[in-house]
C-alpha cells in the first residue's frame, strides 16, 4: 500500500469523525431543549427555551450531511454494508428532524393555538435522538450477517433473541435494527442530549427556568453516568476484540487514563452545577460527550464497519477521494467561519430575556 492509499482513508476518517462530533455537540443541545419541553412549567418557559436556540438550530444539521455524505463518497463499501440494516432508523430520524424543523417555525406563528406544534417539536426531538442512539448501537454491536441476512449488517443479538422471544411467547420478534444494545444506546443518547440541553439553559437563561434546569441537570448527570457505565461494561463483555483493545497489556497501562478523566470531569460537572456556575456545566457536559466519543474511537479504530471492514478496505479509489477532498477543504473553513460568526454574534449579548425572542 503506497502512502497516498494509506493516508487518504485516515484523513477522511478524521473528517467524518469531526463532522459527527460537531453534529452531536451542536445539534445535541438543541435536541435536548425539545426533549426537556414536556417538563417546562409554562408556555412562557417553553418560549424562552425556543428563543435560546432559535439563532443556531437550523445550521447544525450541516454536520450531519457532511458526515453521511462523506461516508458515502469516501467509504462506499462501509456505506453499502451499514445502511441496509439501518434504513428504517435513518428514515425515522430524518422524518423526526423534518417534523421538528417544521414545528419550530409554525409554533411561532400559530399562537395561541400552538399545542400541536409544541407536541411535534418535543416528539420530533425525542424520536430523532433515540433513532441516532439506535444507529450508533447497531454500528458498535453489529457483525457481518452473511450467514443469516445475506450481505447486510445485523446485530449479533437480534437473530437469536428474536427467535427465542418468538418461541417462548409467540410474539412477533423485534426488527433486525432494534437490538437490546441499540435500545440502550437510544435511551442513553436521549438522556445525554437532555443533559446538554439543561446545561445550555443554565448558561443562557435566568430566573426560575435556570433553576429548574439546574435541578434537571443534576439528575441527568447521574443518569448519563449510569448509561456510560452500562455501555462500557457491555461492549468488552460481548466483544472479544474490544476487551482485548482495553484490557490487554500494554494497552491497559495507559488506556485507564480515559475512564479516570471521565470520572474527574463528571465530578467537575456536578460541583459546577451545585456551586451555581453558569457556563462550566455546559462545557463539562460537552467534555463528557467528547470523552465517550474518544472511547468509541479507541474501541473500533481502524474498523469503520466492525468487525470486518477497516477504513482501508472500505475506501473508495484514491482519485475519487482526492476529488471530493478538494471540495471539502474549500467548504469546511467557510462552514466553520460561519458557525463561529453566528455563535459569536448571538452569544456576546448575554442571556436570553423572556419575551425578546429571535422570532
GROMACS .gro file of C-alpha atoms in nm:
model
  359
    1UNK     CA    1   0.000   0.000   0.000
    2UNK     CA    2   0.153   0.333  -0.103
    3UNK     CA    3   0.149   0.645   0.113
    4UNK     CA    4  -0.148   0.810  -0.062
    5UNK     CA    5  -0.364   0.498  -0.039
    6UNK     CA    6  -0.275   0.471   0.330
    7UNK     CA    7  -0.325   0.832   0.440
    8UNK     CA    8  -0.630   0.934   0.236
    9UNK     CA    9  -0.866   0.700   0.428
   10UNK     CA   10  -0.716   0.826   0.753
   11UNK     CA   11  -0.780   1.187   0.652
   12UNK     CA   12  -1.136   1.106   0.551
   13UNK     CA   13  -1.196   0.914   0.873
   14UNK     CA   14  -1.081   1.218   1.072
   15UNK     CA   15  -1.305   1.448   0.867
   16UNK     CA   16  -1.610   1.227   0.913
   17UNK     CA   17  -1.536   1.183   1.284
   18UNK     CA   18  -1.506   1.562   1.317
   19UNK     CA   19  -1.838   1.616   1.137
   20UNK     CA   20  -2.011   1.364   1.363
   21UNK     CA   21  -1.877   1.513   1.685
   22UNK     CA   22  -1.967   1.865   1.569
   23UNK     CA   23  -2.319   1.748   1.497
   24UNK     CA   24  -2.354   1.567   1.829
   25UNK     CA   25  -2.238   1.870   2.027
   26UNK     CA   26  -2.409   2.147   1.829
   27UNK     CA   27  -2.736   1.973   1.747
   28UNK     CA   28  -2.730   1.780   2.073
   29UNK     CA   29  -2.815   2.073   2.296
   30UNK     CA   30  -3.099   2.196   2.076
   31UNK     CA   31  -3.242   1.844   2.053
   32UNK     CA   32  -3.206   1.841   2.430
   33UNK     CA   33  -3.424   2.151   2.452
   34UNK     CA   34  -3.701   1.962   2.273
   35UNK     CA   35  -3.654   1.660   2.499
   36UNK     CA   36  -3.700   1.884   2.804
   37UNK     CA   37  -4.006   2.058   2.659
   38UNK     CA   38  -4.264   1.833   2.835
   39UNK     CA   39  -4.111   1.926   3.171
   40UNK     CA   40  -4.140   2.303   3.125
   41UNK     CA   41  -4.373   2.472   3.371
   42UNK     CA   42  -4.541   2.718   3.135
   43UNK     CA   43  -4.576   2.835   2.776
   44UNK     CA   44  -4.353   3.131   2.864
   45UNK     CA   45  -4.073   2.897   2.972
   46UNK     CA   46  -4.108   2.699   2.650
   47UNK     CA   47  -4.090   3.021   2.450
   48UNK     CA   48  -3.769   3.116   2.630
   49UNK     CA   49  -3.626   2.767   2.569
   50UNK     CA   50  -3.704   2.803   2.198
   51UNK     CA   51  -3.557   3.152   2.188
   52UNK     CA   52  -3.230   3.028   2.338
   53UNK     CA   53  -3.164   2.805   2.035
   54UNK     CA   54  -3.350   2.990   1.758
   55UNK     CA   55  -3.042   3.155   1.601
   56UNK     CA   56  -2.842   2.831   1.594
   57UNK     CA   57  -3.054   2.522   1.538
   58UNK     CA   58  -3.103   2.529   1.160
   59UNK     CA   59  -2.732   2.530   1.077
   60UNK     CA   60  -2.640   2.235   1.295
   61UNK     CA   61  -2.771   1.967   1.057
   62UNK     CA   62  -2.497   2.073   0.813
   63UNK     CA   63  -2.258   1.848   1.001
   64UNK     CA   64  -2.494   1.552   0.972
   65UNK     CA   65  -2.497   1.593   0.594
   66UNK     CA   66  -2.118   1.617   0.583
   67UNK     CA   67  -2.080   1.302   0.792
   68UNK     CA   68  -2.332   1.094   0.594
   69UNK     CA   69  -2.220   1.226   0.258
   70UNK     CA   70  -1.855   1.172   0.345
   71UNK     CA   71  -1.924   0.811   0.438
   72UNK     CA   72  -2.098   0.752   0.106
   73UNK     CA   73  -1.824   0.917  -0.102
   74UNK     CA   74  -1.509   0.810   0.082
   75UNK     CA   75  -1.612   0.467   0.214
   76UNK     CA   76  -1.875   0.325  -0.022
   77UNK     CA   77  -1.821  -0.034   0.092
   78UNK     CA   78  -1.893   0.062   0.453
   79UNK     CA   79  -2.195   0.266   0.345
   80UNK     CA   80  -2.329  -0.032   0.149
   81UNK     CA   81  -2.277  -0.262   0.447
   82UNK     CA   82  -2.414  -0.038   0.722
   83UNK     CA   83  -2.709   0.136   0.560
   84UNK     CA   84  -2.929  -0.163   0.461
   85UNK     CA   85  -2.956  -0.266   0.826
   86UNK     CA   86  -3.028   0.093   0.933
   87UNK     CA   87  -3.254   0.229   0.660
   88UNK     CA   88  -3.559   0.235   0.886
   89UNK     CA   89  -3.399   0.411   1.186
   90UNK     CA   90  -3.232   0.656   0.946
   91UNK     CA   91  -3.566   0.732   0.781
   92UNK     CA   92  -3.732   0.767   1.122
   93UNK     CA   93  -3.457   1.006   1.231
   94UNK     CA   94  -3.486   1.220   0.916
   95UNK     CA   95  -3.865   1.237   0.938
   96UNK     CA   96  -3.841   1.333   1.304
   97UNK     CA   97  -3.593   1.610   1.221
   98UNK     CA   98  -3.824   1.734   0.943
   99UNK     CA   99  -4.129   1.743   1.170
  100UNK     CA  100  -3.919   1.908   1.437
  101UNK     CA  101  -3.798   2.178   1.198
  102UNK     CA  102  -4.145   2.247   1.062
  103UNK     CA  103  -4.295   2.265   1.411
  104UNK     CA  104  -4.018   2.500   1.522
  105UNK     CA  105  -4.126   2.760   1.266
  106UNK     CA  106  -4.501   2.701   1.274
  107UNK     CA  107  -4.518   2.709   1.652
  108UNK     CA  108  -4.403   3.071   1.647
  109UNK     CA  109  -4.678   3.185   1.408
  110UNK     CA  110  -4.970   2.977   1.532
  111UNK     CA  111  -5.006   3.118   1.882
  112UNK     CA  112  -5.213   3.083   2.091
  113UNK     CA  113  -5.323   2.758   1.921
  114UNK     CA  114  -4.980   2.600   1.911
  115UNK     CA  115  -5.025   2.296   2.133
  116UNK     CA  116  -4.996   2.054   1.842
  117UNK     CA  117  -4.675   2.213   1.720
  118UNK     CA  118  -4.533   2.206   2.073
  119UNK     CA  119  -4.600   1.833   2.087
  120UNK     CA  120  -4.449   1.782   1.740
  121UNK     CA  121  -4.133   1.971   1.837
  122UNK     CA  122  -4.086   1.766   2.152
  123UNK     CA  123  -4.175   1.431   1.993
  124UNK     CA  124  -3.952   1.500   1.693
  125UNK     CA  125  -3.658   1.579   1.920
  126UNK     CA  126  -3.704   1.266   2.132
  127UNK     CA  127  -3.756   1.034   1.835
  128UNK     CA  128  -3.460   1.178   1.642
  129UNK     CA  129  -3.229   1.142   1.942
  130UNK     CA  130  -3.346   0.786   2.012
  131UNK     CA  131  -3.303   0.685   1.647
  132UNK     CA  132  -2.949   0.823   1.643
  133UNK     CA  133  -2.866   0.618   1.951
  134UNK     CA  134  -3.010   0.304   1.792
  135UNK     CA  135  -2.798   0.359   1.481
  136UNK     CA  136  -2.489   0.406   1.697
  137UNK     CA  137  -2.566   0.094   1.896
  138UNK     CA  138  -2.616  -0.109   1.580
  139UNK     CA  139  -2.283   0.010   1.445
  140UNK     CA  140  -2.097  -0.088   1.762
  141UNK     CA  141  -2.280  -0.417   1.814
  142UNK     CA  142  -2.314  -0.531   1.452
  143UNK     CA  143  -2.143  -0.826   1.290
  144UNK     CA  144  -2.137  -0.942   0.934
  145UNK     CA  145  -2.467  -1.113   0.868
  146UNK     CA  146  -2.359  -1.321   0.571
  147UNK     CA  147  -2.490  -1.641   0.729
  148UNK     CA  148  -2.828  -1.509   0.834
  149UNK     CA  149  -2.909  -1.193   0.642
  150UNK     CA  150  -2.733  -1.204   0.307
  151UNK     CA  151  -2.462  -0.941   0.283
  152UNK     CA  152  -2.608  -0.682   0.520
  153UNK     CA  153  -2.512  -0.599   0.877
  154UNK     CA  154  -2.732  -0.714   1.164
  155UNK     CA  155  -2.687  -0.712   1.537
  156UNK     CA  156  -2.536  -1.027   1.681
  157UNK     CA  157  -2.810  -1.014   1.948
  158UNK     CA  158  -3.107  -0.970   1.717
  159UNK     CA  159  -3.143  -1.307   1.544
  160UNK     CA  160  -3.107  -1.543   1.847
  161UNK     CA  161  -3.301  -1.310   2.076
  162UNK     CA  162  -3.586  -1.270   1.828
  163UNK     CA  163  -3.605  -1.644   1.769
  164UNK     CA  164  -3.615  -1.716   2.143
  165UNK     CA  165  -3.876  -1.447   2.203
  166UNK     CA  166  -4.095  -1.589   1.929
  167UNK     CA  167  -4.056  -1.943   2.063
  168UNK     CA  168  -4.142  -1.854   2.422
  169UNK     CA  169  -4.420  -1.602   2.370
  170UNK     CA  170  -4.543  -1.637   2.015
  171UNK     CA  171  -4.496  -1.262   1.976
  172UNK     CA  172  -4.370  -1.102   1.658
  173UNK     CA  173  -3.994  -1.068   1.703
  174UNK     CA  174  -3.812  -0.739   1.716
  175UNK     CA  175  -3.698  -0.600   1.382
  176UNK     CA  176  -3.332  -0.655   1.299
  177UNK     CA  177  -3.238  -0.293   1.362
  178UNK     CA  178  -3.393  -0.276   1.710
  179UNK     CA  179  -3.140  -0.468   1.918
  180UNK     CA  180  -3.120  -0.453   2.301
  181UNK     CA  181  -2.786  -0.273   2.281
  182UNK     CA  182  -2.929  -0.026   2.028
  183UNK     CA  183  -3.222   0.043   2.261
  184UNK     CA  184  -2.979   0.104   2.547
  185UNK     CA  185  -2.779   0.347   2.335
  186UNK     CA  186  -3.100   0.514   2.218
  187UNK     CA  187  -3.217   0.592   2.570
  188UNK     CA  188  -2.863   0.687   2.669
  189UNK     CA  189  -2.836   0.942   2.388
  190UNK     CA  190  -3.177   1.089   2.477
  191UNK     CA  191  -3.053   1.139   2.833
  192UNK     CA  192  -2.721   1.279   2.710
  193UNK     CA  193  -2.886   1.532   2.480
  194UNK     CA  194  -3.121   1.630   2.761
  195UNK     CA  195  -2.816   1.698   2.981
  196UNK     CA  196  -2.667   1.919   2.712
  197UNK     CA  197  -2.999   2.100   2.681
  198UNK     CA  198  -3.031   2.154   3.056
  199UNK     CA  199  -2.678   2.288   3.093
  200UNK     CA  200  -2.732   2.510   2.787
  201UNK     CA  201  -3.036   2.662   2.959
  202UNK     CA  202  -2.831   2.716   3.274
  203UNK     CA  203  -2.585   2.920   3.070
  204UNK     CA  204  -2.836   3.104   2.852
  205UNK     CA  205  -3.138   3.175   3.074
  206UNK     CA  206  -3.210   3.305   3.420
  207UNK     CA  207  -3.470   3.302   3.692
  208UNK     CA  208  -3.692   3.004   3.757
  209UNK     CA  209  -3.613   2.835   3.426
  210UNK     CA  210  -3.240   2.829   3.500
  211UNK     CA  211  -3.304   2.695   3.850
  212UNK     CA  212  -3.527   2.417   3.718
  213UNK     CA  213  -3.265   2.334   3.456
  214UNK     CA  214  -3.003   2.313   3.729
  215UNK     CA  215  -3.211   2.055   3.917
  216UNK     CA  216  -3.271   1.860   3.596
  217UNK     CA  217  -2.901   1.868   3.512
  218UNK     CA  218  -2.808   1.703   3.843
  219UNK     CA  219  -3.048   1.416   3.782
  220UNK     CA  220  -2.948   1.379   3.417
  221UNK     CA  221  -2.578   1.375   3.503
  222UNK     CA  222  -2.632   1.074   3.727
  223UNK     CA  223  -2.848   0.904   3.463
  224UNK     CA  224  -2.596   0.954   3.183
  225UNK     CA  225  -2.314   0.821   3.403
  226UNK     CA  226  -2.517   0.504   3.457
  227UNK     CA  227  -2.560   0.468   3.081
  228UNK     CA  228  -2.188   0.526   3.025
  229UNK     CA  229  -2.106   0.257   3.279
  230UNK     CA  230  -2.356   0.014   3.122
  231UNK     CA  231  -2.216   0.061   2.770
  232UNK     CA  232  -1.858   0.046   2.898
  233UNK     CA  233  -1.927  -0.290   3.062
  234UNK     CA  234  -2.149  -0.432   2.787
  235UNK     CA  235  -1.912  -0.384   2.495
  236UNK     CA  236  -1.599  -0.561   2.630
  237UNK     CA  237  -1.807  -0.843   2.778
  238UNK     CA  238  -1.972  -0.913   2.443
  239UNK     CA  239  -1.688  -0.832   2.203
  240UNK     CA  240  -1.354  -1.000   2.244
  241UNK     CA  241  -1.184  -0.750   2.014
  242UNK     CA  242  -1.294  -0.460   2.239
  243UNK     CA  243  -1.194  -0.647   2.554
  244UNK     CA  244  -0.852  -0.711   2.404
  245UNK     CA  245  -0.817  -0.348   2.300
  246UNK     CA  246  -0.884  -0.216   2.651
  247UNK     CA  247  -0.759  -0.485   2.889
  248UNK     CA  248  -0.463  -0.646   2.718
  249UNK     CA  249  -0.111  -0.541   2.804
  250UNK     CA  250   0.039  -0.293   2.748
  251UNK     CA  251  -0.286  -0.112   2.646
  252UNK     CA  252  -0.438  -0.127   2.993
  253UNK     CA  253  -0.142   0.062   3.140
  254UNK     CA  254  -0.230   0.383   2.957
  255UNK     CA  255  -0.595   0.347   2.849
  256UNK     CA  256  -0.715   0.350   3.211
  257UNK     CA  257  -0.645   0.724   3.199
  258UNK     CA  258  -0.956   0.782   2.984
  259UNK     CA  259  -1.215   0.646   3.233
  260UNK     CA  260  -1.027   0.821   3.513
  261UNK     CA  261  -1.055   1.155   3.330
  262UNK     CA  262  -1.423   1.084   3.263
  263UNK     CA  263  -1.487   1.039   3.636
  264UNK     CA  264  -1.299   1.362   3.714
  265UNK     CA  265  -1.497   1.556   3.452
  266UNK     CA  266  -1.822   1.416   3.593
  267UNK     CA  267  -1.721   1.535   3.942
  268UNK     CA  268  -1.629   1.872   3.795
  269UNK     CA  269  -1.970   1.897   3.626
  270UNK     CA  270  -2.151   1.803   3.949
  271UNK     CA  271  -1.960   2.059   4.152
  272UNK     CA  272  -2.016   2.327   3.887
  273UNK     CA  273  -2.391   2.263   3.892
  274UNK     CA  274  -2.407   2.264   4.273
  275UNK     CA  275  -2.197   2.581   4.303
  276UNK     CA  276  -2.426   2.760   4.059
  277UNK     CA  277  -2.175   2.808   3.782
  278UNK     CA  278  -2.331   2.912   3.452
  279UNK     CA  279  -2.110   2.817   3.157
  280UNK     CA  280  -1.898   2.549   3.324
  281UNK     CA  281  -2.172   2.282   3.344
  282UNK     CA  282  -2.225   2.300   2.968
  283UNK     CA  283  -1.852   2.283   2.899
  284UNK     CA  284  -1.816   1.983   3.130
  285UNK     CA  285  -2.113   1.809   2.964
  286UNK     CA  286  -1.957   1.860   2.621
  287UNK     CA  287  -1.631   1.716   2.753
  288UNK     CA  288  -1.818   1.407   2.874
  289UNK     CA  289  -1.951   1.356   2.522
  290UNK     CA  290  -1.605   1.404   2.372
  291UNK     CA  291  -1.451   1.152   2.613
  292UNK     CA  292  -1.720   0.896   2.530
  293UNK     CA  293  -1.659   0.959   2.162
  294UNK     CA  294  -1.287   0.909   2.211
  295UNK     CA  295  -1.358   0.582   2.392
  296UNK     CA  296  -1.572   0.468   2.099
  297UNK     CA  297  -1.291   0.554   1.858
  298UNK     CA  298  -1.040   0.359   2.065
  299UNK     CA  299  -1.274   0.059   2.074
  300UNK     CA  300  -1.339   0.046   1.699
  301UNK     CA  301  -1.048   0.200   1.507
  302UNK     CA  302  -0.944   0.113   1.238
  303UNK     CA  303  -1.276  -0.061   1.169
  304UNK     CA  304  -1.541   0.157   1.010
  305UNK     CA  305  -1.793  -0.127   0.990
  306UNK     CA  306  -1.694  -0.354   1.279
  307UNK     CA  307  -1.561  -0.612   1.288
  308UNK     CA  308  -1.497  -0.680   0.919
  309UNK     CA  309  -1.418  -0.361   0.727
  310UNK     CA  310  -1.126  -0.134   0.805
  311UNK     CA  311  -1.107   0.217   0.667
  312UNK     CA  312  -0.860   0.097   0.403
  313UNK     CA  313  -1.073  -0.198   0.294
  314UNK     CA  314  -1.386   0.019   0.268
  315UNK     CA  315  -1.219   0.317   0.099
  316UNK     CA  316  -1.302   0.441  -0.247
  317UNK     CA  317  -1.030   0.470  -0.509
  318UNK     CA  318  -0.777   0.746  -0.431
  319UNK     CA  319  -0.881   0.954  -0.733
  320UNK     CA  320  -1.238   0.975  -0.605
  321UNK     CA  321  -1.126   1.058  -0.253
  322UNK     CA  322  -0.891   1.332  -0.372
  323UNK     CA  323  -1.153   1.491  -0.599
  324UNK     CA  324  -1.409   1.514  -0.318
  325UNK     CA  325  -1.150   1.613  -0.058
  326UNK     CA  326  -1.067   1.927  -0.257
  327UNK     CA  327  -1.427   2.045  -0.229
  328UNK     CA  328  -1.442   1.963   0.142
  329UNK     CA  329  -1.119   2.151   0.214
  330UNK     CA  330  -1.264   2.456   0.038
  331UNK     CA  331  -1.605   2.446   0.206
  332UNK     CA  332  -1.511   2.330   0.555
  333UNK     CA  333  -1.333   2.655   0.658
  334UNK     CA  334  -1.633   2.852   0.527
  335UNK     CA  335  -1.874   2.641   0.735
  336UNK     CA  336  -1.654   2.674   1.043
  337UNK     CA  337  -1.623   3.051   0.997
  338UNK     CA  338  -1.998   3.091   0.951
  339UNK     CA  339  -2.071   2.878   1.256
  340UNK     CA  340  -1.824   3.073   1.469
  341UNK     CA  341  -1.969   3.404   1.346
  342UNK     CA  342  -2.327   3.304   1.429
  343UNK     CA  343  -2.239   3.188   1.780
  344UNK     CA  344  -2.023   3.493   1.847
  345UNK     CA  345  -2.293   3.730   1.722
  346UNK     CA  346  -2.573   3.594   1.939
  347UNK     CA  347  -2.383   3.477   2.247
  348UNK     CA  348  -2.200   3.803   2.310
  349UNK     CA  349  -2.525   3.980   2.404
  350UNK     CA  350  -2.570   3.772   2.719
  351UNK     CA  351  -2.862   3.568   2.843
  352UNK     CA  352  -3.194   3.527   2.668
  353UNK     CA  353  -3.460   3.755   2.814
  354UNK     CA  354  -3.820   3.631   2.828
  355UNK     CA  355  -4.033   3.797   2.560
  356UNK     CA  356  -3.738   3.909   2.346
  357UNK     CA  357  -3.710   3.614   2.110
  358UNK     CA  358  -3.526   3.576   1.785
  359UNK     CA  359  -3.862   3.536   1.608
   0.00000   0.00000   0.00000
